[in-house]
Amino acid sequence: MSSSPSAPGQGSSSAEPLNVSTRKDRMHALLQAALNPARLEIRDTSARHSKHVEMRQEQPQARGPHQKGQTHYEVTIIAEKFDGMPLLARHRFVQELLAEEFTTGLHALQLHLRGEKTS
């Protein structure tokens, strides 16, 4: 049903730059393309971590105009791709999809990942 890549880093989503300005938008586009989820929620929780050094300084390596913050996110995904996949494998899959974001200032993800047939 889904035309998602079989493994992170494959398919057109990694070969073409995403034309979105915020980290949340980029992550949403990547996850949507790879997983075609029934539910996808991304919440920027960076303000809860305002004392972290990453939040107090501009990040020249981050994409977009001086992406200050945008370091901590809570992500909820319900996707058929996760049906029958062990929890650790789900986490690794999502982290590999978002690997480039970690190299440009993403600091932490809180992940809630479920299959469509899983409660």
PDB file of C-alpha atoms in Angstrom:
ATOM      1  CA  MET A   1       0.000   0.000   0.000  1.00  0.00           C
ATOM      2  CA  SER A   2       2.766   2.449   0.947  1.00  0.00           C
ATOM      3  CA  SER A   3       5.623   3.408  -1.342  1.00  0.00           C
ATOM      4  CA  SER A   4       7.915   4.032   1.624  1.00  0.00           C
ATOM      5  CA  PRO A   5      11.567   3.048   1.346  1.00  0.00           C
ATOM      6  CA  SER A   6      12.544  -0.296   2.819  1.00  0.00           C
ATOM      7  CA  ALA A   7      15.333   1.215   4.872  1.00  0.00           C
ATOM      8  CA  PRO A   8      16.289   4.675   6.117  1.00  0.00           C
ATOM      9  CA  GLY A   9      18.307   6.728   3.722  1.00  0.00           C
ATOM     10  CA  GLN A  10      16.818   5.142   0.609  1.00  0.00           C
ATOM     11  CA  GLY A  11      14.436   6.783  -1.831  1.00  0.00           C
ATOM     12  CA  SER A  12      14.075  10.322  -3.071  1.00  0.00           C
ATOM     13  CA  SER A  13      13.639  11.932   0.348  1.00  0.00           C
ATOM     14  CA  SER A  14      17.359  11.623   1.180  1.00  0.00           C
ATOM     15  CA  ALA A  15      18.617  12.567  -2.292  1.00  0.00           C
ATOM     16  CA  GLU A  16      16.661  15.783  -2.652  1.00  0.00           C
ATOM     17  CA  PRO A  17      16.927  18.698  -0.207  1.00  0.00           C
ATOM     18  CA  LEU A  18      13.709  19.513   1.543  1.00  0.00           C
ATOM     19  CA  ASN A  19      12.455  23.029   0.913  1.00  0.00           C
ATOM     20  CA  VAL A  20      11.107  23.646   4.383  1.00  0.00           C
ATOM     21  CA  SER A  21      12.376  26.196   6.839  1.00  0.00           C
ATOM     22  CA  THR A  22      11.980  24.683  10.294  1.00  0.00           C
ATOM     23  CA  ARG A  23      13.337  21.498  11.769  1.00  0.00           C
ATOM     24  CA  LYS A  24       9.787  20.420  12.658  1.00  0.00           C
ATOM     25  CA  ASP A  25       8.700  20.852   9.022  1.00  0.00           C
ATOM     26  CA  ARG A  26      11.701  18.908   7.734  1.00  0.00           C
ATOM     27  CA  MET A  27      11.141  16.074  10.179  1.00  0.00           C
ATOM     28  CA  HIS A  28       7.443  15.962   9.336  1.00  0.00           C
ATOM     29  CA  ALA A  29       8.197  15.758   5.590  1.00  0.00           C
ATOM     30  CA  LEU A  30      10.776  12.967   6.076  1.00  0.00           C
ATOM     31  CA  LEU A  31       8.621  10.898   8.395  1.00  0.00           C
ATOM     32  CA  GLN A  32       5.499  11.346   6.281  1.00  0.00           C
ATOM     33  CA  ALA A  33       7.323  10.265   3.109  1.00  0.00           C
ATOM     34  CA  ALA A  34       9.005   7.243   4.701  1.00  0.00           C
ATOM     35  CA  LEU A  35       6.153   5.938   6.839  1.00  0.00           C
ATOM     36  CA  ASN A  36       2.848   7.255   5.454  1.00  0.00           C
ATOM     37  CA  PRO A  37       1.581   7.154   9.044  1.00  0.00           C
ATOM     38  CA  ALA A  38      -2.017   7.016  10.206  1.00  0.00           C
ATOM     39  CA  ARG A  39      -0.981   9.541  12.876  1.00  0.00           C
ATOM     40  CA  LEU A  40       2.031  11.838  13.034  1.00  0.00           C
ATOM     41  CA  GLU A  41       2.467  14.463  15.736  1.00  0.00           C
ATOM     42  CA  ILE A  42       5.626  16.448  16.329  1.00  0.00           C
ATOM     43  CA  ARG A  43       5.848  18.803  19.293  1.00  0.00           C
ATOM     44  CA  ASP A  44       8.755  21.163  19.854  1.00  0.00           C
ATOM     45  CA  THR A  45       9.578  20.838  23.547  1.00  0.00           C
ATOM     46  CA  SER A  46      12.742  22.938  23.385  1.00  0.00           C
ATOM     47  CA  ALA A  47      11.330  25.622  25.696  1.00  0.00           C
ATOM     48  CA  ARG A  48      11.305  23.067  28.539  1.00  0.00           C
ATOM     49  CA  HIS A  49      15.075  22.821  28.107  1.00  0.00           C
ATOM     50  CA  SER A  50      15.852  26.537  27.955  1.00  0.00           C
ATOM     51  CA  LYS A  51      18.850  26.195  30.278  1.00  0.00           C
ATOM     52  CA  HIS A  52      20.638  23.814  27.904  1.00  0.00           C
ATOM     53  CA  VAL A  53      23.519  25.493  26.091  1.00  0.00           C
ATOM     54  CA  GLU A  54      22.038  24.563  22.701  1.00  0.00           C
ATOM     55  CA  MET A  55      19.002  26.710  23.490  1.00  0.00           C
ATOM     56  CA  ARG A  56      20.989  29.765  24.546  1.00  0.00           C
ATOM     57  CA  GLN A  57      23.053  30.166  21.408  1.00  0.00           C
ATOM     58  CA  GLU A  58      22.490  30.446  17.711  1.00  0.00           C
ATOM     59  CA  GLN A  59      23.471  27.348  15.816  1.00  0.00           C
ATOM     60  CA  PRO A  60      25.412  28.316  12.701  1.00  0.00           C
ATOM     61  CA  GLN A  61      25.501  24.673  11.572  1.00  0.00           C
ATOM     62  CA  ALA A  62      21.685  24.466  11.716  1.00  0.00           C
ATOM     63  CA  ARG A  63      19.699  25.049   8.557  1.00  0.00           C
ATOM     64  CA  GLY A  64      17.446  28.069   8.286  1.00  0.00           C
ATOM     65  CA  PRO A  65      17.981  31.588   9.578  1.00  0.00           C
ATOM     66  CA  HIS A  66      19.783  31.245  12.906  1.00  0.00           C
ATOM     67  CA  GLN A  67      17.822  28.268  14.154  1.00  0.00           C
ATOM     68  CA  LYS A  68      18.056  29.074  17.824  1.00  0.00           C
ATOM     69  CA  GLY A  69      16.418  26.303  19.803  1.00  0.00           C
ATOM     70  CA  GLN A  70      14.607  23.622  17.818  1.00  0.00           C
ATOM     71  CA  THR A  71      16.638  21.046  19.728  1.00  0.00           C
ATOM     72  CA  HIS A  72      14.137  18.873  21.625  1.00  0.00           C
ATOM     73  CA  TYR A  73      11.053  17.191  20.179  1.00  0.00           C
ATOM     74  CA  GLU A  74       8.366  14.739  21.186  1.00  0.00           C
ATOM     75  CA  VAL A  75       7.208  12.604  18.259  1.00  0.00           C
ATOM     76  CA  THR A  76       4.171  10.328  18.134  1.00  0.00           C
ATOM     77  CA  ILE A  77       3.775   8.008  15.151  1.00  0.00           C
ATOM     78  CA  ILE A  78       1.231   5.293  14.432  1.00  0.00           C
ATOM     79  CA  ALA A  79       2.154   3.518  11.221  1.00  0.00           C
ATOM     80  CA  GLU A  80       1.506   0.193   9.537  1.00  0.00           C
ATOM     81  CA  LYS A  81       5.284  -0.063   8.936  1.00  0.00           C
ATOM     82  CA  PHE A  82       5.703  -0.623  12.690  1.00  0.00           C
ATOM     83  CA  ASP A  83       3.308  -3.601  12.858  1.00  0.00           C
ATOM     84  CA  GLY A  84       5.341  -6.584  14.063  1.00  0.00           C
ATOM     85  CA  MET A  85       8.511  -4.482  14.414  1.00  0.00           C
ATOM     86  CA  PRO A  86      10.193  -4.605  17.846  1.00  0.00           C
ATOM     87  CA  LEU A  87      10.227  -1.322  19.769  1.00  0.00           C
ATOM     88  CA  LEU A  88      14.018  -0.954  19.568  1.00  0.00           C
ATOM     89  CA  ALA A  89      13.914  -1.437  15.789  1.00  0.00           C
ATOM     90  CA  ARG A  90      11.213   1.242  15.516  1.00  0.00           C
ATOM     91  CA  HIS A  91      13.369   3.698  17.442  1.00  0.00           C
ATOM     92  CA  ARG A  92      16.455   2.913  15.369  1.00  0.00           C
ATOM     93  CA  PHE A  93      14.472   3.288  12.145  1.00  0.00           C
ATOM     94  CA  VAL A  94      13.202   6.765  13.093  1.00  0.00           C
ATOM     95  CA  GLN A  95      16.591   7.883  14.420  1.00  0.00           C
ATOM     96  CA  GLU A  96      18.262   6.793  11.165  1.00  0.00           C
ATOM     97  CA  LEU A  97      15.656   8.681   9.146  1.00  0.00           C
ATOM     98  CA  LEU A  98      16.444  11.812  11.160  1.00  0.00           C
ATOM     99  CA  ALA A  99      20.230  11.304  11.348  1.00  0.00           C
ATOM    100  CA  GLU A 100      21.015  14.460   9.378  1.00  0.00           C
ATOM    101  CA  GLU A 101      18.965  16.553  11.807  1.00  0.00           C
ATOM    102  CA  PHE A 102      21.119  15.266  14.673  1.00  0.00           C
ATOM    103  CA  THR A 103      24.205  16.560  12.851  1.00  0.00           C
ATOM    104  CA  THR A 104      22.656  20.025  12.522  1.00  0.00           C
ATOM    105  CA  GLY A 105      21.558  20.681  16.090  1.00  0.00           C
ATOM    106  CA  LEU A 106      18.782  18.239  17.006  1.00  0.00           C
ATOM    107  CA  HIS A 107      19.634  17.169  20.542  1.00  0.00           C
ATOM    108  CA  ALA A 108      16.852  14.893  21.793  1.00  0.00           C
ATOM    109  CA  LEU A 109      13.767  12.995  20.652  1.00  0.00           C
ATOM    110  CA  GLN A 110      11.095  11.519  22.860  1.00  0.00           C
ATOM    111  CA  LEU A 111       9.497   8.848  20.682  1.00  0.00           C
ATOM    112  CA  HIS A 112       6.069   7.210  20.952  1.00  0.00           C
ATOM    113  CA  LEU A 113       5.932   4.653  18.120  1.00  0.00           C
ATOM    114  CA  ARG A 114       3.131   2.163  17.516  1.00  0.00           C
ATOM    115  CA  GLY A 115       1.909  -0.036  14.742  1.00  0.00           C
ATOM    116  CA  GLU A 116      -1.633   0.366  13.470  1.00  0.00           C
ATOM    117  CA  LYS A 117      -2.592  -3.070  14.819  1.00  0.00           C
ATOM    118  CA  THR A 118      -0.824  -2.530  18.137  1.00  0.00           C
ATOM    119  CA  SER A 119      -2.579  -1.077  21.141  1.00  0.00           C
TER     120      SER A 119
END
